[in-house]
Amino acid sequence: MPYRAMYIWIDGTEPTPMLRSKTNVIKDGEEPGIWGFDGSSTAQAPGHDSDVVLRPVKTVPDPIRGGDDILVLCECLTTDMEPHPTNTRAACVAAEEKYADFESWFGMEQEYTFIMMEDTSAYQIKGRPPGFPADGYPAPQGPYYCSVGANRAFGRPVADAHSQACIDAGLDIEGTNAEVMAGQWEYQIGPLPPVEVSDQLVIARWMMDRIAEDYGIEVTLHPKPMLGDWNGAGCHTNFSTKQMREGEDAYDAIIAACEALGANAAEHIANYGVDIEMRLTGAHETQRYDQFNYAVRDRGASIRIPWQVERDGKGYIEDRRPNSNCDPYTVTRLIVETVCGAASA
């Protein structure tokens, strides 16, 4: 029997690329192969030379359609079979290969916000996050983080359906939780090498968008979807190398990593997601985008060293700067190049 393969890729929309997908019906016994699409409709090619190539890079079971159907993550190539200008994955692959001896691991914490597509109740208002009334605002932040209860945990059915889909697809999802703002949630992917964690995060993002369709809900990755005294949405990125995880000098390697990131802070901020200055204000558990620091336990620092890492003298660091709308391939590549490059100098 034929089966369906949902080909997924990142387009060229600016300033924040979108996920695109289309279905390939494949004959029984055949594997998903090279395919293509009209790049003039995805901001990736002009109309007179519109062909863009899709090359499968990762395949997982499709937990939404079920059966023998699959999801096929693809990277975009030119017709010369070279990485397309919008393909950031290729540079991430190169960085991982160059610094393979460091055995870099990443865990990425994807925050996101639900936006209602239709009115369903006083607290389910079109164009606003669930929990935000039509007039005014909900109770101040405090009761929503890791909450339970119909008047606090808005959107749980979608978050739970998504976490189960990630498990069924074989992704390395570590957990989920309601976040600080009403209607805001998070899931975590990893720990994994840079390319794999990025691949899995992209698939998880696509599945969240697709599952939310069935609930009439939009998922936004904007870093500050509600202006005012509300937390923004980030993609906190946990990182370690073998040198940071092992040996008597592990904590020295952790401090060296923090120093290297500080020395290259401007490049990271410029590539950590659109509208980052709206989120990194120095308030709401952030350091300002134009300042850099690292500290133990401090969620208002650019880089947080967890308390148990200081105690154990080894482990990982948390880069709290990446936006929810960041490109994971770019974030992981930059961290590897900055930290491992400095250690290799």
Short mmCIF file of C-alpha atoms in Angstrom, two decimals:
data_model
loop_
_atom_site.label_atom_id
_atom_site.label_comp_id
_atom_site.label_asym_id
_atom_site.label_seq_id
_atom_site.Cartn_x
_atom_site.Cartn_y
_atom_site.Cartn_z
CA MET A 1 0.00 0.00 0.00
CA PRO A 2 1.24 3.54 -0.72
CA TYR A 3 1.99 5.74 2.26
CA ARG A 4 2.09 9.48 2.81
CA ALA A 5 5.29 11.40 3.52
CA MET A 6 4.87 14.95 4.81
CA TYR A 7 7.89 16.88 3.54
CA ILE A 8 8.76 19.76 5.92
CA TRP A 9 11.16 22.64 5.28
CA ILE A 10 12.07 26.16 6.38
CA ASP A 11 11.21 28.88 3.87
CA GLY A 12 12.70 32.30 3.11
CA THR A 13 10.08 34.57 4.69
CA GLU A 14 11.60 37.65 6.32
CA PRO A 15 12.22 38.70 8.96
CA THR A 16 11.22 35.35 10.49
CA PRO A 17 11.12 32.25 8.26
CA MET A 18 8.03 30.04 8.27
CA LEU A 19 7.66 26.27 8.15
CA ARG A 20 6.21 24.83 4.95
CA SER A 21 5.07 21.30 4.14
CA LYS A 22 3.44 19.19 1.47
CA THR A 23 2.53 15.55 1.07
CA ASN A 24 4.28 13.07 -1.19
CA VAL A 25 2.40 9.78 -1.76
CA ILE A 26 5.09 7.12 -2.04
CA LYS A 27 4.74 3.63 -3.44
CA ASP A 28 5.09 0.67 -1.11
CA GLY A 29 8.71 -0.39 -0.75
CA GLU A 30 10.14 2.95 -1.85
CA GLU A 31 11.91 5.49 0.36
CA PRO A 32 11.32 9.25 0.37
CA GLY A 33 13.77 10.85 -2.03
CA ILE A 34 14.71 14.16 -3.58
CA TRP A 35 11.70 16.37 -4.31
CA GLY A 36 11.12 20.06 -4.95
CA PHE A 37 8.78 23.03 -4.80
CA ASP A 38 8.03 26.47 -6.21
CA GLY A 39 10.47 28.75 -4.46
CA SER A 40 8.83 31.86 -5.92
CA SER A 41 5.89 31.18 -3.58
CA THR A 42 8.07 30.81 -0.46
CA ALA A 43 10.42 33.82 -0.83
CA GLN A 44 13.22 31.49 -1.95
CA ALA A 45 13.45 32.05 -5.72
CA PRO A 46 12.36 34.39 -8.52
CA GLY A 47 9.54 33.32 -10.80
CA HIS A 48 11.80 32.86 -13.84
CA ASP A 49 14.04 30.39 -11.95
CA SER A 50 11.72 29.04 -9.28
CA ASP A 51 12.80 25.45 -8.65
CA VAL A 52 14.17 24.67 -5.17
CA VAL A 53 15.26 21.15 -4.24
CA LEU A 54 14.20 19.29 -1.09
CA ARG A 55 16.65 16.73 0.29
CA PRO A 56 15.40 14.53 3.16
CA VAL A 57 17.63 14.70 6.25
CA LYS A 58 15.48 13.11 8.97
CA THR A 59 12.44 10.83 8.93
CA VAL A 60 10.12 10.04 11.87
CA PRO A 61 6.72 8.36 12.21
CA ASP A 62 3.78 10.69 11.62
CA PRO A 63 1.85 10.61 14.92
CA ILE A 64 -0.93 12.79 13.54
CA ARG A 65 -1.92 10.77 10.48
CA GLY A 66 -0.73 7.49 11.96
CA GLY A 67 -0.38 4.19 10.16
CA ASP A 68 2.67 3.94 7.91
CA ASP A 69 2.74 7.68 7.23
CA ILE A 70 5.90 9.62 8.05
CA LEU A 71 7.25 13.12 8.55
CA VAL A 72 10.26 13.98 6.42
CA LEU A 73 12.40 16.94 7.47
CA CYS A 74 14.23 18.37 4.47
CA GLU A 75 16.96 20.88 3.78
CA CYS A 76 16.73 23.20 0.81
CA LEU A 77 19.22 22.98 -2.06
CA THR A 78 19.70 24.81 -5.34
CA THR A 79 19.31 22.86 -8.57
CA ASP A 80 23.13 22.56 -8.54
CA MET A 81 22.63 20.49 -5.36
CA GLU A 82 24.38 23.10 -3.23
CA PRO A 83 22.93 24.52 0.02
CA HIS A 84 20.29 27.13 -0.75
CA PRO A 85 21.01 30.63 0.66
CA THR A 86 18.18 30.07 3.16
CA ASN A 87 19.69 26.76 4.31
CA THR A 88 21.29 27.40 7.72
CA ARG A 89 21.52 23.69 8.50
CA ALA A 90 24.54 23.15 6.24
CA ALA A 91 26.72 25.55 8.25
CA CYS A 92 25.60 23.87 11.47
CA VAL A 93 26.65 20.48 10.07
CA ALA A 94 30.06 21.92 9.17
CA ALA A 95 30.57 23.38 12.65
CA GLU A 96 29.60 20.12 14.34
CA GLU A 97 32.04 18.19 12.15
CA LYS A 98 34.86 20.70 12.67
CA TYR A 99 34.58 20.55 16.46
CA ALA A 100 33.46 16.94 16.78
CA ASP A 101 36.13 16.19 19.42
CA PHE A 102 34.32 18.50 21.87
CA GLU A 103 31.17 16.32 21.80
CA SER A 104 28.83 19.29 22.22
CA TRP A 105 25.38 18.68 23.69
CA PHE A 106 22.38 20.98 23.60
CA GLY A 107 19.01 21.12 25.30
CA MET A 108 16.61 23.72 23.91
CA GLU A 109 13.62 25.07 25.85
CA GLN A 110 11.01 26.22 23.35
CA GLU A 111 8.56 28.75 24.73
CA TYR A 112 5.51 29.71 22.67
CA THR A 113 2.18 31.48 23.03
CA PHE A 114 -1.30 30.38 21.97
CA ILE A 115 -3.46 32.91 20.11
CA MET A 116 -7.17 32.26 19.69
CA MET A 117 -8.54 32.20 16.14
CA GLU A 118 -12.16 32.53 17.24
CA ASP A 119 -14.15 33.61 20.30
CA THR A 120 -15.25 30.71 22.50
CA SER A 121 -15.73 32.27 25.95
CA ALA A 122 -14.94 35.37 27.97
CA TYR A 123 -11.33 34.18 28.28
CA GLN A 124 -10.96 32.65 24.81
CA ILE A 125 -10.92 35.79 22.68
CA LYS A 126 -9.96 35.92 19.02
CA GLY A 127 -6.58 37.53 18.50
CA ARG A 128 -5.54 37.22 22.16
CA PRO A 129 -3.90 34.47 24.21
CA PRO A 130 -6.35 32.23 26.08
CA GLY A 131 -6.79 33.63 29.57
CA PHE A 132 -6.81 37.24 28.34
CA PRO A 133 -10.32 38.73 28.55
CA ALA A 134 -11.80 40.86 25.80
CA ASP A 135 -11.46 44.02 27.88
CA GLY A 136 -8.34 44.55 29.95
CA TYR A 137 -6.00 41.90 31.21
CA PRO A 138 -6.02 38.81 33.43
CA ALA A 139 -4.62 38.76 36.94
CA PRO A 140 -0.93 39.68 37.12
CA GLN A 141 1.77 37.08 36.55
CA GLY A 142 2.37 34.66 39.37
CA PRO A 143 -0.28 31.92 39.31
CA TYR A 144 0.22 30.71 35.72
CA TYR A 145 3.72 29.19 35.83
CA CYS A 146 3.54 25.38 36.19
CA SER A 147 -0.10 25.87 37.09
CA VAL A 148 -3.14 23.62 37.30
CA GLY A 149 -6.75 24.73 37.14
CA ALA A 150 -9.15 26.07 34.52
CA ASN A 151 -8.58 29.67 35.62
CA ARG A 152 -4.78 29.42 35.35
CA ALA A 153 -3.60 26.72 32.92
CA PHE A 154 -4.94 27.93 29.58
CA GLY A 155 -4.23 25.65 26.60
CA ARG A 156 -3.29 22.39 28.32
CA PRO A 157 -5.14 20.10 25.85
CA VAL A 158 -2.99 21.35 22.97
CA ALA A 159 0.25 21.17 24.97
CA ASP A 160 -0.55 17.62 26.08
CA ALA A 161 -1.50 16.47 22.57
CA HIS A 162 1.79 17.91 21.33
CA SER A 163 3.93 16.22 23.97
CA GLN A 164 2.34 12.85 23.18
CA ALA A 165 2.92 13.43 19.47
CA CYS A 166 6.60 14.15 20.14
CA ILE A 167 6.90 10.90 22.10
CA ASP A 168 5.11 8.94 19.38
CA ALA A 169 7.41 10.45 16.75
CA GLY A 170 10.48 9.33 18.72
CA LEU A 171 11.69 12.83 19.54
CA ASP A 172 13.81 13.42 22.63
CA ILE A 173 11.30 15.61 24.45
CA GLU A 174 12.24 16.10 28.09
CA GLY A 175 9.16 17.80 29.45
CA THR A 176 6.54 20.53 29.20
CA ASN A 177 5.15 23.22 31.49
CA ALA A 178 2.83 26.20 31.56
CA GLU A 179 4.91 29.38 31.50
CA VAL A 180 4.82 32.68 33.36
CA MET A 181 2.30 34.49 31.14
CA ALA A 182 -1.25 33.21 30.71
CA GLY A 183 -1.56 31.22 27.49
CA GLN A 184 2.21 30.68 27.28
CA TRP A 185 3.81 27.21 27.40
CA GLU A 186 7.14 25.48 26.95
CA TYR A 187 8.59 22.14 25.89
CA GLN A 188 12.19 20.99 26.01
CA ILE A 189 14.17 18.97 23.44
CA GLY A 190 17.53 17.30 24.16
CA PRO A 191 20.23 16.83 25.27
CA LEU A 192 21.51 16.11 21.78
CA PRO A 193 24.30 17.15 19.40
CA PRO A 194 23.79 20.49 17.62
CA VAL A 195 22.36 19.26 14.30
CA GLU A 196 20.11 16.63 15.86
CA VAL A 197 18.65 18.94 18.50
CA SER A 198 17.94 21.52 15.79
CA ASP A 199 16.32 18.94 13.49
CA GLN A 200 14.11 17.69 16.29
CA LEU A 201 13.12 21.20 17.37
CA VAL A 202 12.03 22.06 13.83
CA ILE A 203 9.91 18.91 13.63
CA ALA A 204 8.43 19.65 17.07
CA ARG A 205 7.58 23.20 15.97
CA TRP A 206 5.82 21.89 12.87
CA MET A 207 3.83 19.38 14.91
CA MET A 208 2.75 22.08 17.34
CA ASP A 209 1.47 24.24 14.49
CA ARG A 210 -0.30 21.29 12.90
CA ILE A 211 -1.94 20.06 16.13
CA ALA A 212 -3.08 23.56 17.06
CA GLU A 213 -4.90 23.74 13.69
CA ASP A 214 -7.41 21.20 15.00
CA TYR A 215 -8.18 23.40 18.01
CA GLY A 216 -8.59 26.63 16.04
CA ILE A 217 -5.52 28.07 17.75
CA GLU A 218 -2.49 29.86 16.33
CA VAL A 219 0.93 29.25 17.85
CA THR A 220 3.13 32.33 17.80
CA LEU A 221 6.86 32.34 18.44
CA HIS A 222 6.99 36.11 18.71
CA PRO A 223 9.26 36.99 21.66
CA LYS A 224 6.87 39.61 23.08
CA PRO A 225 3.34 38.81 21.90
CA MET A 226 1.73 40.92 24.65
CA LEU A 227 3.26 44.29 25.47
CA GLY A 228 3.36 45.40 29.07
CA ASP A 229 4.23 43.70 32.33
CA TRP A 230 4.33 40.20 30.87
CA ASN A 231 7.20 37.79 30.33
CA GLY A 232 8.42 37.37 26.78
CA ALA A 233 9.03 34.03 25.09
CA GLY A 234 12.51 32.63 24.69
CA CYS A 235 14.34 29.50 23.68
CA HIS A 236 16.78 29.07 26.54
CA THR A 237 19.65 26.96 25.27
CA ASN A 238 21.56 24.61 27.56
CA PHE A 239 25.04 23.72 26.38
CA SER A 240 28.02 21.62 27.39
CA THR A 241 31.14 20.07 25.92
CA LYS A 242 32.95 16.96 27.05
CA GLN A 243 35.50 19.22 28.71
CA MET A 244 32.72 20.92 30.72
CA ARG A 245 31.17 17.62 31.79
CA GLU A 246 34.25 15.64 32.76
CA GLY A 247 37.54 15.97 34.61
CA GLU A 248 39.11 18.08 37.33
CA ASP A 249 39.27 21.14 35.06
CA ALA A 250 35.59 20.99 34.04
CA TYR A 251 34.55 24.11 35.95
CA ASP A 252 37.44 26.05 34.43
CA ALA A 253 36.11 25.02 31.01
CA ILE A 254 32.65 26.28 32.03
CA ILE A 255 34.01 29.69 33.03
CA ALA A 256 36.08 29.81 29.83
CA ALA A 257 32.92 29.11 27.83
CA CYS A 258 31.10 31.98 29.55
CA GLU A 259 34.01 34.34 28.89
CA ALA A 260 34.13 33.33 25.22
CA LEU A 261 30.41 33.97 24.83
CA GLY A 262 30.83 37.37 26.43
CA ALA A 263 33.64 38.27 24.05
CA ASN A 264 31.37 37.51 21.09
CA ALA A 265 28.10 38.74 22.60
CA ALA A 266 27.16 41.17 19.84
CA GLU A 267 27.26 38.56 17.08
CA HIS A 268 25.10 36.20 19.12
CA ILE A 269 22.50 38.87 19.91
CA ALA A 270 22.34 39.81 16.22
CA ASN A 271 21.54 36.19 15.33
CA TYR A 272 19.39 35.03 18.23
CA GLY A 273 16.01 36.01 16.78
CA VAL A 274 14.02 38.94 15.45
CA ASP A 275 12.86 41.65 17.90
CA ILE A 276 15.20 40.39 20.61
CA GLU A 277 15.41 43.90 22.09
CA MET A 278 11.67 43.72 22.88
CA ARG A 279 12.32 40.72 25.14
CA LEU A 280 15.81 41.30 26.55
CA THR A 281 15.01 44.45 28.50
CA GLY A 282 16.61 43.69 31.86
CA ALA A 283 13.17 42.87 33.28
CA HIS A 284 11.10 39.68 33.33
CA GLU A 285 14.03 37.33 34.01
CA THR A 286 16.31 38.76 31.32
CA GLN A 287 19.53 40.68 31.00
CA ARG A 288 19.48 43.62 28.57
CA TYR A 289 20.34 42.79 24.97
CA ASP A 290 23.21 45.32 25.01
CA GLN A 291 24.77 44.01 28.21
CA PHE A 292 26.37 40.67 29.08
CA ASN A 293 27.00 38.82 32.32
CA TYR A 294 27.10 35.31 33.70
CA ALA A 295 26.24 34.18 37.21
CA VAL A 296 25.29 31.17 39.29
CA ARG A 297 21.52 30.69 39.80
CA ASP A 298 20.64 34.08 38.26
CA ARG A 299 17.81 33.93 35.72
CA GLY A 300 18.37 37.60 35.04
CA ALA A 301 21.84 36.87 33.68
CA SER A 302 22.79 36.39 30.05
CA ILE A 303 24.29 33.03 30.97
CA ARG A 304 23.09 31.11 34.02
CA ILE A 305 25.30 28.54 35.71
CA PRO A 306 22.93 26.16 37.54
CA TRP A 307 23.54 25.80 41.27
CA GLN A 308 24.27 22.09 41.03
CA VAL A 309 26.92 22.75 38.40
CA GLU A 310 28.78 25.04 40.78
CA ARG A 311 28.41 22.44 43.53
CA ASP A 312 29.61 19.55 41.37
CA GLY A 313 32.29 21.52 39.57
CA LYS A 314 31.09 20.27 36.19
CA GLY A 315 28.05 20.20 33.93
CA TYR A 316 26.48 22.76 31.60
CA ILE A 317 25.49 26.40 31.17
CA GLU A 318 22.20 27.98 30.09
CA ASP A 319 22.28 30.70 27.45
CA ARG A 320 19.11 32.62 28.28
CA ARG A 321 19.34 35.06 25.37
CA PRO A 322 17.92 33.17 22.33
CA ASN A 323 14.41 34.19 21.32
CA SER A 324 11.49 31.83 20.91
CA ASN A 325 11.66 32.62 17.17
CA CYS A 326 15.38 31.85 16.86
CA ASP A 327 16.84 29.60 14.17
CA PRO A 328 18.14 26.60 16.17
CA TYR A 329 20.76 25.77 13.54
CA THR A 330 22.20 29.28 13.82
CA VAL A 331 22.09 29.35 17.63
CA THR A 332 23.81 25.99 18.08
CA ARG A 333 26.36 26.73 15.36
CA LEU A 334 27.30 30.05 16.91
CA ILE A 335 27.71 28.59 20.38
CA VAL A 336 29.89 25.75 19.08
CA GLU A 337 32.01 28.07 16.98
CA THR A 338 32.42 30.61 19.78
CA VAL A 339 33.11 28.25 22.67
CA CYS A 340 34.98 25.48 20.89
CA GLY A 341 36.80 27.90 18.64
CA ALA A 342 38.11 29.81 21.66
CA ALA A 343 39.13 26.58 23.40
CA SER A 344 41.00 25.48 20.27
CA ALA A 345 42.89 28.76 19.83
#
